[in-house]
Short mmCIF file of C-alpha atoms (C1' of nucleotides) in Angstrom, two decimals:
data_model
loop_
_atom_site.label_atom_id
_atom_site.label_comp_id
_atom_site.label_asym_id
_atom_site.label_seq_id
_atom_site.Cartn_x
_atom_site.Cartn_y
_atom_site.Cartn_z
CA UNK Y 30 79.75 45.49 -4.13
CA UNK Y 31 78.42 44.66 -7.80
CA UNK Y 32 79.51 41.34 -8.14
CA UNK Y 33 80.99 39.49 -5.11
CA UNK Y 34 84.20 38.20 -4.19
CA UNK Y 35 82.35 34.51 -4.12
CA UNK Y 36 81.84 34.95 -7.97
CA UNK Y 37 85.05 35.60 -9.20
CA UNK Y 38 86.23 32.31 -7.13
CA UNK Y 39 83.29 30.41 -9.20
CA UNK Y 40 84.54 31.40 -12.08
CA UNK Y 41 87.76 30.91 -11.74
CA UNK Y 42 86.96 27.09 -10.42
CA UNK Y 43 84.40 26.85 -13.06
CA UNK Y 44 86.80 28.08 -16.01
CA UNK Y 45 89.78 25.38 -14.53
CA UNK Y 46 86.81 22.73 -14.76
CA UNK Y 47 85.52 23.47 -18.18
CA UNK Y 48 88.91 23.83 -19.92
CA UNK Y 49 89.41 20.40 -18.29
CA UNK Y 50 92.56 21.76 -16.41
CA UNK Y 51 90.65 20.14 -13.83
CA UNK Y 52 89.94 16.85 -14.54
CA UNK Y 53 86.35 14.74 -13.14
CA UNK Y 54 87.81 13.24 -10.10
CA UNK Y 55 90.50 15.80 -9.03
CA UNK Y 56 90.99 17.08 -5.60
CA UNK Y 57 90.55 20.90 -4.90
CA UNK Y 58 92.94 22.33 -2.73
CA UNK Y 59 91.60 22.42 0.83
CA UNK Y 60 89.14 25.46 1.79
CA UNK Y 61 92.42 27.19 3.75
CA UNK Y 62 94.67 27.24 0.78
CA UNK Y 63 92.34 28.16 -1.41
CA UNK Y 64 91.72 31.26 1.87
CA UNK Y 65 95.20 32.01 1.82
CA UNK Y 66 95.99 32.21 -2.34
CA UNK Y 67 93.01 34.26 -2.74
CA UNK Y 68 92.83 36.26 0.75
CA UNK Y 69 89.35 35.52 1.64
CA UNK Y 70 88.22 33.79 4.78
CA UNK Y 71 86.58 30.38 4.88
CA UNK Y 72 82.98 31.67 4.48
CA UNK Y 73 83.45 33.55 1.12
CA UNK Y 74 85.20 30.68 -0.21
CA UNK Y 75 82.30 27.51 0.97
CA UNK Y 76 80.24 30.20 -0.63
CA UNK Y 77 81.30 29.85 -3.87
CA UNK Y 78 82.24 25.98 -3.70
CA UNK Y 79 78.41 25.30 -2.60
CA UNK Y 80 77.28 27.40 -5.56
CA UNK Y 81 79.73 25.64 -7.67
CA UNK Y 82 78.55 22.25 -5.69
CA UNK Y 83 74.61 23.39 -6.59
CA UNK Y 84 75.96 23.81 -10.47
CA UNK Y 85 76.66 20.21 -10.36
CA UNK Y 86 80.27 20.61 -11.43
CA UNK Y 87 82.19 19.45 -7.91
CA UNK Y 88 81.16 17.71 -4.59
CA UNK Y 89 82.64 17.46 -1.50
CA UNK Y 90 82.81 13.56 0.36
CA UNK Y 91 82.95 13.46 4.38
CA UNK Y 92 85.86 15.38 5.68
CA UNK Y 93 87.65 14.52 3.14
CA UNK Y 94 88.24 17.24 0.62
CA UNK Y 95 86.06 18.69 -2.21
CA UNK Y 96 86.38 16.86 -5.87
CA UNK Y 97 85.55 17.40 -9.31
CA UNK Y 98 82.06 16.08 -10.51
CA UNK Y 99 82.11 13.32 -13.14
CA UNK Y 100 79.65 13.79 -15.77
CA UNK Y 101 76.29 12.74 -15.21
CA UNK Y 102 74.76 9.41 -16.58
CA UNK Y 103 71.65 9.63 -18.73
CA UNK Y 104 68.75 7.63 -17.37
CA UNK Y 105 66.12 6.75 -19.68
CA UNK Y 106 63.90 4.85 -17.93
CA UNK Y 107 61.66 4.04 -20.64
CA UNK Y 108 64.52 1.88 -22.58
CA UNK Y 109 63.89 -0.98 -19.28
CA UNK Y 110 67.72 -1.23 -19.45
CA UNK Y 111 69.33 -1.98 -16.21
CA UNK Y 112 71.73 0.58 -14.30
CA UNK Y 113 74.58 -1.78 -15.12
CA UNK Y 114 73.77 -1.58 -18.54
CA UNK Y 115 73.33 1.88 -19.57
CA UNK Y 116 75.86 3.39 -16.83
CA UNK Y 117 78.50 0.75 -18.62
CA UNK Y 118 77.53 1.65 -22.21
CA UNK Y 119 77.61 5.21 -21.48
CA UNK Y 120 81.50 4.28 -20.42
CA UNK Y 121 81.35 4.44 -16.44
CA UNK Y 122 81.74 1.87 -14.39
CA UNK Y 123 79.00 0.91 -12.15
CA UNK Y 124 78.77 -1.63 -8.71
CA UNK Y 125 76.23 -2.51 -6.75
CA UNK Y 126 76.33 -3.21 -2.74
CA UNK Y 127 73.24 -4.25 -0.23
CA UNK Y 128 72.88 -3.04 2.63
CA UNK Y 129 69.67 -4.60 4.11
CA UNK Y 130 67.74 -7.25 2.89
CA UNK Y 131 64.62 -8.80 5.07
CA UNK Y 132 60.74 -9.75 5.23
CA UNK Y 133 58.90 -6.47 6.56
CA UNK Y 134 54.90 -5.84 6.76
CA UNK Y 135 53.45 -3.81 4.21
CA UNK Y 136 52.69 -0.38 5.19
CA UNK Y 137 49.42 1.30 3.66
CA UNK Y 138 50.83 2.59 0.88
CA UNK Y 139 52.75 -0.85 -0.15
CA UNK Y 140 49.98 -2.43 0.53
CA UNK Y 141 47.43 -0.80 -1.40
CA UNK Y 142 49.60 -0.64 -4.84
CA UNK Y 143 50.11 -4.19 -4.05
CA UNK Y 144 46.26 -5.09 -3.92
CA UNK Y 145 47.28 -7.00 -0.39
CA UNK Y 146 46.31 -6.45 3.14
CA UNK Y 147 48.31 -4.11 5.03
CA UNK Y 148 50.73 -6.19 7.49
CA UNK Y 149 51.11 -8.50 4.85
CA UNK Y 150 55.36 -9.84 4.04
CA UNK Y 151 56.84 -8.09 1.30
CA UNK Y 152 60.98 -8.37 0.71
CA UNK Y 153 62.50 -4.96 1.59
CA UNK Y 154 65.77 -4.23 -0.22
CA UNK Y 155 68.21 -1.51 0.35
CA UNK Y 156 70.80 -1.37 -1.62
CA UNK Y 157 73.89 1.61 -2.73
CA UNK Y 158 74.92 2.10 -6.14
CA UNK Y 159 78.22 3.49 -7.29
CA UNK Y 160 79.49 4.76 -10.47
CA UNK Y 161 82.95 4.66 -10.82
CA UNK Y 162 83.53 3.92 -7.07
CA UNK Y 163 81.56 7.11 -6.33
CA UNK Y 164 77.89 6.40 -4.28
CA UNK Y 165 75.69 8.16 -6.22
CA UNK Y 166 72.32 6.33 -5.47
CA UNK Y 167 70.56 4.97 -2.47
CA UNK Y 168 67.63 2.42 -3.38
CA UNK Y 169 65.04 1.50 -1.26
CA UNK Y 170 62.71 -1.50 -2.74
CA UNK Y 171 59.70 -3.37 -1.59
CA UNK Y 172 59.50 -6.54 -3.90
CA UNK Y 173 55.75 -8.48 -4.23
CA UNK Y 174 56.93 -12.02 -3.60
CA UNK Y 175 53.80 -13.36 -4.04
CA UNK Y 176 54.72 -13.02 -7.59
CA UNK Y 177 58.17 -14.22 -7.63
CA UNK Y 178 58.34 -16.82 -4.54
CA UNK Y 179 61.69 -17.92 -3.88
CA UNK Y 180 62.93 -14.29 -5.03
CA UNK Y 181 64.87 -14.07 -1.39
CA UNK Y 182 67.24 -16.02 -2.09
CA UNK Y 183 68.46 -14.83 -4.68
CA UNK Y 184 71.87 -12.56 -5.24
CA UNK Y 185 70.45 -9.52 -4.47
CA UNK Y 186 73.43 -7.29 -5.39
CA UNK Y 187 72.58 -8.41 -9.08
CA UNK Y 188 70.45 -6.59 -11.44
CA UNK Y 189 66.77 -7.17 -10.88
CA UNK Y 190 65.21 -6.94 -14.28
CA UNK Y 191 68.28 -10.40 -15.09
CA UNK Y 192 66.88 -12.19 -12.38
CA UNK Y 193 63.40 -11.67 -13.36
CA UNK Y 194 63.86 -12.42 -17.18
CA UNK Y 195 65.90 -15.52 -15.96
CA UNK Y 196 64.21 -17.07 -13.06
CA UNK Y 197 60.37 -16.37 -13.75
CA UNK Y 198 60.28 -14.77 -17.34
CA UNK Y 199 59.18 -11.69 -16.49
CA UNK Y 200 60.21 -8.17 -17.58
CA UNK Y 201 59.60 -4.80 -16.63
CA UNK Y 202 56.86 -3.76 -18.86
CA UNK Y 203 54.59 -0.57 -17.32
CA UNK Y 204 56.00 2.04 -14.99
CA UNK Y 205 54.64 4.89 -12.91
CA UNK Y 206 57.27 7.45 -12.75
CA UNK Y 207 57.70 10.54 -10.21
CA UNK Y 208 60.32 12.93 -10.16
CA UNK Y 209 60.59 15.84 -7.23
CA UNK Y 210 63.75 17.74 -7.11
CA UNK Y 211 65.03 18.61 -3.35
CA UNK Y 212 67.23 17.79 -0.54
CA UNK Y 213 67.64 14.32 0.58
CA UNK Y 214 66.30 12.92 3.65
CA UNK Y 215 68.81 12.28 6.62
CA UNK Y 216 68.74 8.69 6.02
CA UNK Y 217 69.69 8.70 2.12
CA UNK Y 218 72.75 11.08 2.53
CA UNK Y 219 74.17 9.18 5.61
CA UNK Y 220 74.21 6.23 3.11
CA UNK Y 221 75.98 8.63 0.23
CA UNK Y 222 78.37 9.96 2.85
CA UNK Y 223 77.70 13.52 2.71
CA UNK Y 224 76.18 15.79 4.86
CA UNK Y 225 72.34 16.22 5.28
CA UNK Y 226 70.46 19.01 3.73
CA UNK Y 227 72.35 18.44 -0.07
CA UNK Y 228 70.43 19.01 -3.09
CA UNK Y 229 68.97 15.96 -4.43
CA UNK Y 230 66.74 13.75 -6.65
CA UNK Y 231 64.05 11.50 -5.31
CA UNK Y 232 61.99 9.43 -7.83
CA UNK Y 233 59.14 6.75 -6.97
CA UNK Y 234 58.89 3.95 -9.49
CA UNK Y 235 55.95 1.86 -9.78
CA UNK Y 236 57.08 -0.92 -11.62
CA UNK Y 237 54.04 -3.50 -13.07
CA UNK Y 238 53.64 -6.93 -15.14
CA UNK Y 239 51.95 -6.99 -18.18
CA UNK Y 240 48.87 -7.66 -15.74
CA UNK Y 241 49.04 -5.36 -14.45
CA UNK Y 242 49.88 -6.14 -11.05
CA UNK Y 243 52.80 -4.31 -8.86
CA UNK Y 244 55.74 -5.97 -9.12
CA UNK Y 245 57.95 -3.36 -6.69
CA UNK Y 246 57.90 -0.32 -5.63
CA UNK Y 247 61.15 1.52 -5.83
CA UNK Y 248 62.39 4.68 -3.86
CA UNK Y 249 65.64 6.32 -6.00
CA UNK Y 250 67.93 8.87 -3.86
CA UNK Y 251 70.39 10.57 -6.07
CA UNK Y 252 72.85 12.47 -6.14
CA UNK Y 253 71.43 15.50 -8.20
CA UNK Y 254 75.03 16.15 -9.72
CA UNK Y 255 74.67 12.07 -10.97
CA UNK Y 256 72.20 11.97 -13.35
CA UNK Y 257 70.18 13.42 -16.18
CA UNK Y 258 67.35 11.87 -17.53
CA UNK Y 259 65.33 11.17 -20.64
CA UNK Y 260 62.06 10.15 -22.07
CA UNK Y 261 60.54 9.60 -25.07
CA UNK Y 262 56.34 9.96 -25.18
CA UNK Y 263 55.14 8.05 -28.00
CA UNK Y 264 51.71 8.43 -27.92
CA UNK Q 3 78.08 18.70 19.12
CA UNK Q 4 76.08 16.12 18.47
CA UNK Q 5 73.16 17.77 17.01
CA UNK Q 6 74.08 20.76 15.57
CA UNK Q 7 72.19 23.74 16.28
CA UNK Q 8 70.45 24.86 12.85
CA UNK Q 9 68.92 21.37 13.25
CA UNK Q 10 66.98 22.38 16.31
CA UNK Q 11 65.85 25.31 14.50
CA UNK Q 12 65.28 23.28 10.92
CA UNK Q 13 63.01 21.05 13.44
CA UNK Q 14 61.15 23.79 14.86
CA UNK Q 15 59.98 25.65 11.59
CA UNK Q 16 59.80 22.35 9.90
CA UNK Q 17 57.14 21.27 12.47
CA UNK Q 18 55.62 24.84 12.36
CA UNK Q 19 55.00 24.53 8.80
CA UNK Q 20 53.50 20.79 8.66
CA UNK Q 21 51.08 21.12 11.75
CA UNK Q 22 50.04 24.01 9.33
CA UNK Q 23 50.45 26.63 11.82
CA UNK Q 24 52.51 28.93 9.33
CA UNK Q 25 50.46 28.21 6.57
CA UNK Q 26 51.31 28.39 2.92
CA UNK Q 27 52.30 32.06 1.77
CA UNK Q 28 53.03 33.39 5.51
CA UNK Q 29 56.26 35.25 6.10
CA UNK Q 30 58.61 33.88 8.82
CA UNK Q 31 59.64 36.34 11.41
CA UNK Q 32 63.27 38.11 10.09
CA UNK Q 33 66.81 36.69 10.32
CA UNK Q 34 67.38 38.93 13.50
CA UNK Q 35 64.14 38.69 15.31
CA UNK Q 36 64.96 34.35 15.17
CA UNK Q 37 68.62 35.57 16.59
CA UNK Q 38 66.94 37.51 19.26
CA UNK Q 39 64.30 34.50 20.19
CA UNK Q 40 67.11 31.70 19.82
CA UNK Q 41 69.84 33.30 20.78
CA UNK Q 42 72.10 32.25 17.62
CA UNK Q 43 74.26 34.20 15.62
CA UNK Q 44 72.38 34.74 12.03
CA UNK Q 45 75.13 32.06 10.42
CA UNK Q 46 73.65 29.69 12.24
CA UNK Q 47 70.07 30.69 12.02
CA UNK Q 48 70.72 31.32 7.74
CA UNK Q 49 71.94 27.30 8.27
CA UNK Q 50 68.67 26.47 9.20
CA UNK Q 51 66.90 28.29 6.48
CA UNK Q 52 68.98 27.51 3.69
CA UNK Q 53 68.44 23.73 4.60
CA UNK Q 54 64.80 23.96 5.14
CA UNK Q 55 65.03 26.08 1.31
CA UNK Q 56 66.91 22.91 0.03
CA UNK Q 57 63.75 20.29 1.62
CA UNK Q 58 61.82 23.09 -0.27
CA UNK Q 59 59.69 24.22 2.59
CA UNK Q 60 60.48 27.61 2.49
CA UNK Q 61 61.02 30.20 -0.18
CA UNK Q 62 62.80 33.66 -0.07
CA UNK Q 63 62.40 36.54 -2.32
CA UNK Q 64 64.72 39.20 -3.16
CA UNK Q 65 65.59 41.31 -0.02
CA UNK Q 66 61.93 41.05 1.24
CA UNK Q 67 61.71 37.90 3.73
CA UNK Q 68 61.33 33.69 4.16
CA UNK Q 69 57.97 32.62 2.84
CA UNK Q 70 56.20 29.14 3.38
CA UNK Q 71 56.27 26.97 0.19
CA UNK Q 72 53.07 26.49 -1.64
CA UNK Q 73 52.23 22.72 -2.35
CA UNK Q 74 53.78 21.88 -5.68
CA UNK Q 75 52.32 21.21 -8.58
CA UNK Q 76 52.38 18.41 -10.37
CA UNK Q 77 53.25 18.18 -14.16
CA UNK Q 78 52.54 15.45 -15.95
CA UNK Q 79 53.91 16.01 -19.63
CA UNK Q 80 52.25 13.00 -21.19
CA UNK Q 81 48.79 13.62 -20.35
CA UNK Q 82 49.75 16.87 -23.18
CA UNK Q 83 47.32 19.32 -20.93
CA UNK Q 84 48.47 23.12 -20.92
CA UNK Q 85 50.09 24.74 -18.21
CA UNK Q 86 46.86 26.78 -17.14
CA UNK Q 87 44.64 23.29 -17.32
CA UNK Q 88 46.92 21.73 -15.03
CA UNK Q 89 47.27 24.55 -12.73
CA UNK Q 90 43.52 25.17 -12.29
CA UNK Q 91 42.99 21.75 -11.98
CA UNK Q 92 44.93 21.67 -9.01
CA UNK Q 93 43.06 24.31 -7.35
CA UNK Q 94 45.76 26.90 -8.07
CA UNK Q 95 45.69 30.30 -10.21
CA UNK Q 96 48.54 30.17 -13.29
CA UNK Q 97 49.37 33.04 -14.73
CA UNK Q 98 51.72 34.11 -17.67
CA UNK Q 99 53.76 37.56 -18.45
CA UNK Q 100 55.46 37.77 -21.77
CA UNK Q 101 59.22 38.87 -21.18
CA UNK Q 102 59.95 38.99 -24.67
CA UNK Q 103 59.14 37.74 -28.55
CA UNK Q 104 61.36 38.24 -31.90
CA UNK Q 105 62.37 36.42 -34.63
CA UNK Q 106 66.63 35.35 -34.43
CA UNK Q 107 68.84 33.40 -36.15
CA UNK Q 108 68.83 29.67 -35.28
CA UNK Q 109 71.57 28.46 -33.95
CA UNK Q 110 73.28 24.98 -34.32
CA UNK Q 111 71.31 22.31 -31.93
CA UNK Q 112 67.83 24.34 -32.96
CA UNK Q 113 68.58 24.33 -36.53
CA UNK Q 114 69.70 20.57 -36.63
CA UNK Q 115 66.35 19.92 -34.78
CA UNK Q 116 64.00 21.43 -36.98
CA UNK Q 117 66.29 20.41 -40.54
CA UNK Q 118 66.63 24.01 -41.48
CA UNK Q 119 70.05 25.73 -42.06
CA UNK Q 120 71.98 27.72 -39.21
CA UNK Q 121 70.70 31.23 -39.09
CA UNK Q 122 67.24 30.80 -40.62
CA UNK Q 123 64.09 32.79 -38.58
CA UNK Q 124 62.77 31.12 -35.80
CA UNK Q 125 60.70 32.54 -33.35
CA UNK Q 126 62.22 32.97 -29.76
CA UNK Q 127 59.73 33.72 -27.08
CA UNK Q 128 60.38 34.18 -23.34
CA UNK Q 129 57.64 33.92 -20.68
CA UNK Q 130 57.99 33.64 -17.09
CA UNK Q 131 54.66 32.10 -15.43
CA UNK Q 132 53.14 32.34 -11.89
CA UNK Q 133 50.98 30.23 -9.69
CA UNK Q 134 48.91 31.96 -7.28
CA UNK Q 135 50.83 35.04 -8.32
CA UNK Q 136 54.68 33.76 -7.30
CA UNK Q 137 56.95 33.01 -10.09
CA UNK Q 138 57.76 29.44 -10.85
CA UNK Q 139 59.05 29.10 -14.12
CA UNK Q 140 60.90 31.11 -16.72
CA UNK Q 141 60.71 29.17 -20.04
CA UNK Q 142 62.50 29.96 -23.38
CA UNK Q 143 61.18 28.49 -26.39
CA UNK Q 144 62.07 28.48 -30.50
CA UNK Q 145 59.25 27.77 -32.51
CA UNK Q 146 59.82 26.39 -36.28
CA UNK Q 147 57.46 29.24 -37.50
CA UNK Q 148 57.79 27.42 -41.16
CA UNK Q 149 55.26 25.03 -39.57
CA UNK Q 150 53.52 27.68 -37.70
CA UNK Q 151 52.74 31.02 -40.50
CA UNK Q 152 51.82 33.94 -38.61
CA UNK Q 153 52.04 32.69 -34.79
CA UNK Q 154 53.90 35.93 -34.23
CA UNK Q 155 50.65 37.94 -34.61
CA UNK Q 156 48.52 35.78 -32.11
CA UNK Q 157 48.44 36.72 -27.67
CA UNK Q 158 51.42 34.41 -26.97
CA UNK Q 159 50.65 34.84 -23.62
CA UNK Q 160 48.04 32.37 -24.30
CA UNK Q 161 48.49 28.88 -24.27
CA UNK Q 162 50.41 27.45 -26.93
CA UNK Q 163 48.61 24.22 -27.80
CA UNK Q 164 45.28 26.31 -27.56
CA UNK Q 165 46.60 28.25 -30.19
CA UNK Q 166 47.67 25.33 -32.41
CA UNK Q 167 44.33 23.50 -31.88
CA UNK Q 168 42.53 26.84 -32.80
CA UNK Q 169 44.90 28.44 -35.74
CA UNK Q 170 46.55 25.29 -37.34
CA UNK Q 171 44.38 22.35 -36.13
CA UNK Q 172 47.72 21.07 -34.69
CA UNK Q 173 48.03 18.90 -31.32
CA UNK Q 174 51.23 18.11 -29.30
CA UNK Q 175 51.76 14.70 -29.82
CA UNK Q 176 55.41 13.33 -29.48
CA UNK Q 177 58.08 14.75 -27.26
CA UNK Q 178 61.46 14.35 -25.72
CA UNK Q 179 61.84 15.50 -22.54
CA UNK Q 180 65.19 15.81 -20.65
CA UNK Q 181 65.27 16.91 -17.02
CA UNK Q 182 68.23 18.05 -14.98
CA UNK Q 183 68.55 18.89 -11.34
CA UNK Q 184 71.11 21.86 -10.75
CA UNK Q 185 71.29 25.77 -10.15
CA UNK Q 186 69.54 28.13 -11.70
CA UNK Q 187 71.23 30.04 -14.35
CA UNK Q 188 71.92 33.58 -13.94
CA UNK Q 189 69.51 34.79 -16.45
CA UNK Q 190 66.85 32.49 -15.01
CA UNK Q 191 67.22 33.60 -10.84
CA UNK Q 192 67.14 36.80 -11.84
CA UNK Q 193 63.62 36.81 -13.79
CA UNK Q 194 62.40 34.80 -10.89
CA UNK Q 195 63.79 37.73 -8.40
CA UNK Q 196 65.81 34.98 -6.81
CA UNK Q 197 69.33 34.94 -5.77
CA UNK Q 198 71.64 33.54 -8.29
CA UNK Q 199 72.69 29.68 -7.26
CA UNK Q 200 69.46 28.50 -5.43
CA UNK Q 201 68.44 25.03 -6.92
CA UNK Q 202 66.18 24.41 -9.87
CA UNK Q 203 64.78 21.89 -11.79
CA UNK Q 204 65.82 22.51 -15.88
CA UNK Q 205 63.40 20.44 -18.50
CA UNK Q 206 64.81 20.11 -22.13
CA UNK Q 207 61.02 19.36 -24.18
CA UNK Q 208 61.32 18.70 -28.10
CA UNK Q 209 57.64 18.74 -29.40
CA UNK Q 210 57.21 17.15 -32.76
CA UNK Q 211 54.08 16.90 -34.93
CA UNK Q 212 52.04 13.99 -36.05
CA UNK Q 213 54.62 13.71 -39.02
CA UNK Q 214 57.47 13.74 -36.91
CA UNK Q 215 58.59 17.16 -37.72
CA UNK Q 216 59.84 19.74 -34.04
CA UNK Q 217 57.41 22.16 -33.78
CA UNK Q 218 59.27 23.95 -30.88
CA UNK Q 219 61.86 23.70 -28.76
CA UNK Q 220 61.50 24.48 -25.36
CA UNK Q 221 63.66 25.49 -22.44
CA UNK Q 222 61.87 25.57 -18.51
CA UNK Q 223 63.33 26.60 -15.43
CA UNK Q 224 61.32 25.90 -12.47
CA UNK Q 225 61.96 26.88 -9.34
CA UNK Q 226 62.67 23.34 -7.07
CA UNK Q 227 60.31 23.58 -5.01
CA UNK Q 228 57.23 24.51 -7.17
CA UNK Q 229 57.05 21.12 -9.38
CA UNK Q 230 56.92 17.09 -9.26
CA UNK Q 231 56.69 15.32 -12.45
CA UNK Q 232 54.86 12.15 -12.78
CA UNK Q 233 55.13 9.95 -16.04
CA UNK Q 234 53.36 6.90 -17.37
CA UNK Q 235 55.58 4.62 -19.50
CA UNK Q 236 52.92 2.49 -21.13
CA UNK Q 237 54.32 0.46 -23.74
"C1'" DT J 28 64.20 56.10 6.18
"C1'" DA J 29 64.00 51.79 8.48
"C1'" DG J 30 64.27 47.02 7.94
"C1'" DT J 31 65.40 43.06 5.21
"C1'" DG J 32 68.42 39.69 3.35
"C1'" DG J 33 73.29 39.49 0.97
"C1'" DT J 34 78.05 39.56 1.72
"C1'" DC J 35 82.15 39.43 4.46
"C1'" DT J 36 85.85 39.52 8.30
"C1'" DA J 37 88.69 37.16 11.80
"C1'" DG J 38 88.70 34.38 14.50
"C1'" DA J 39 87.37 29.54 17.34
"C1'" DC J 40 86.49 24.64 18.46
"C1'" DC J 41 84.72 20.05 17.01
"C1'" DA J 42 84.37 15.46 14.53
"C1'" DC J 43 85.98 12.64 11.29
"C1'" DG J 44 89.40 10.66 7.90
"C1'" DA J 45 93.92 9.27 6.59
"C1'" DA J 46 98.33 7.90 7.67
"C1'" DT O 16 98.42 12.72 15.20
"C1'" DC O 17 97.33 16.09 11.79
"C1'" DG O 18 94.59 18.02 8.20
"C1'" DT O 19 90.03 18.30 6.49
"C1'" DG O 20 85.49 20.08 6.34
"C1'" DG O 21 81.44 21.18 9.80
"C1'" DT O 22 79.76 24.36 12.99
"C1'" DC O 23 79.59 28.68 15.36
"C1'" DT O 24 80.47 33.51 17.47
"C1'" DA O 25 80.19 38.57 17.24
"C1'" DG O 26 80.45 41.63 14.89
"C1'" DA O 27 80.28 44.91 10.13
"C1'" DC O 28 78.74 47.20 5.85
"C1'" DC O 29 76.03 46.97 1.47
"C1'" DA O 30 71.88 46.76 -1.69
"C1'" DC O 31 67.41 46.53 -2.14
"C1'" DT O 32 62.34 46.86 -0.62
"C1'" DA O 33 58.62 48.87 1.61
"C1'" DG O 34 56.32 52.46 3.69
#
DNA sequence: TAGTGGTCTAGACCACGAA
DNA sequence: TCGTGGTCTAGACCACTAG
């Protein structure tokens, strides 16, 4: 057995995807066509579509089929541009939906960034974000309203750093950034729609004003096939 | 099936290994001997695993057996400290083998980089680097030896930006970093002595000089589970 | 040489999605 | 209702590692 049968189905898949016969969006034939055309059983085949699936190059939705990956946005969190703006000027389409919005106690952790006492309200905001009609990110925000009172009632499916610039003249200034590469929790895949366990990308922003003071504290889910992303240190 | 099995079994190791009673480094019983306890078939059992690989928990090498994950490190690029200085810092032990060191041709994206023609000498060096004596990271870097005269004659096993401080009085100052969630390549599983496909964390770093010119290019390949990154955006 | 994970067969039933 | 992926059984042989 030098290389195995699972290979030569990756890069067959792999060689329809990069020569674009294939095209970002397309539907694969199901796992027992694919079975049949090739005369492998289902196990050799999901072996080589989750390695293709780890490569970033398709993903599979629900029960519904496995599809060709679009290509990933860049993220350059450093620029302070809003996901509308740099998923639209990179040519995708992005929307926004919320899925929970309320008033919750601090936890410790909240609370301590936050320089308030742990109990205290803080606005929670959950909220899915699709590029291209594909859920690619699952946002999970606590918001200090004691700097931006009256934040709540607000349209929360709108960009953030708008409302701040519009309604208290604020910007995103200082960041903390953290980046950790792994699977995503239960909770953050149910939202995508795919099956627990997937490969993933979690980030922790830290977002401050030119105080200094925590403005939000922001918990990213990706999809890891979604995104790429950049910085610049300028020292 | 509402709960599928592996999730039992992803529960029970997953609570095993965060009540710390398999500690860091200890080798989970085999694939057969869980089969045996459990009574599952090893599909179901390699289920489990696999997921609790993804949440980065576990670890396997070669043919040899599941291993509890380390902690991971964490690499923050801007503060500029060396990989050994961050590693010790942390209370680990880096180390760093030297797979191999000549002078090529550059190709197109290098040569653009450093403004010097396609196919001038740059130096290609190829390390793969432990903590507490498990491979993490295979990196690949081209350094503009114009910048850089005789570099191929020092230990490159040694910290680069020890080197430069020593030899050229040089510090890393800017750099563009690009980091991208997928699979492992080929080449880069296999000088970790992993299995081709498992998830890794690639980082893109451009390192200029004080005058703007790219020292060195650098390719990294970490294994997922061995690294966080944490960034600063101070503007 | 014995034991490990890596690959693979040939089935089966279930839960969810689309029509 | 039917097709999809999700889960699972009960085996088998191979390739590599360790002793």
């Amino acid at each position: 057995m030098s290389t195995p049968h699972y290979h030569h189905l990756q890069q067959y898949f792999s060689d329809l995807i990069t020569s674009q016969q294939l095209v970002s969006g397309s539907k694969l034939p199901s796992e027992r066509e694919i079975g049949e055309q090739f005369k492998f059983t289902r196990v050799t085949i999901r072996q080589a579509l989750k390695n293709l699936e780890a490569e970033g190059l398709i993903y599979r939705q629900n029960r519904r089929g496995w599809f060709v990956s679009p290509a990933a946005v860049i993220y350059h969190p450093a620029s302070h541009l809003s996901f509308n703006l740099y998923v639209t000027e990179q040519g995708f389409s992005p929307s926004t939906e919320k899925l929970a919005q309320q008033i919750e106690p601090a936890n410790e952790r909240i609370a301590q960034l936050m320089n308030i006492p742990v109990g205290n309200p803080v606005l929670y905001l959950h909220r899915r974000r699709y590029i291209d009609q594909r859920p690619v990110l699952i946002e999970k925000m606590y918001i200090n309203q004691n700097l931006l009172p009256g934040i709540e009632e607000e349209d929360l499916t709108e960009s953030l750093s708008q409302i701040l610039k519009r309604k208290y003249q604020q910007e995103y200034r200082d960041m903390d950034l953290s980046f950790k590469s792994t699977s995503l929790p239960a909770h953050a895949a149910n939202d995508l729609g795919i099956a627990a366990g997937q490969p993933g990308l979690q980030i922790e922003r830290i977002n401050y004003t030119s105080a200094k003071q925590v403005l939000e504290v922001d918990y990213e889910f990706w999809r890891h096939d979604a995104v790429t992303i950049n910085i610049a240190i300028r020292d």
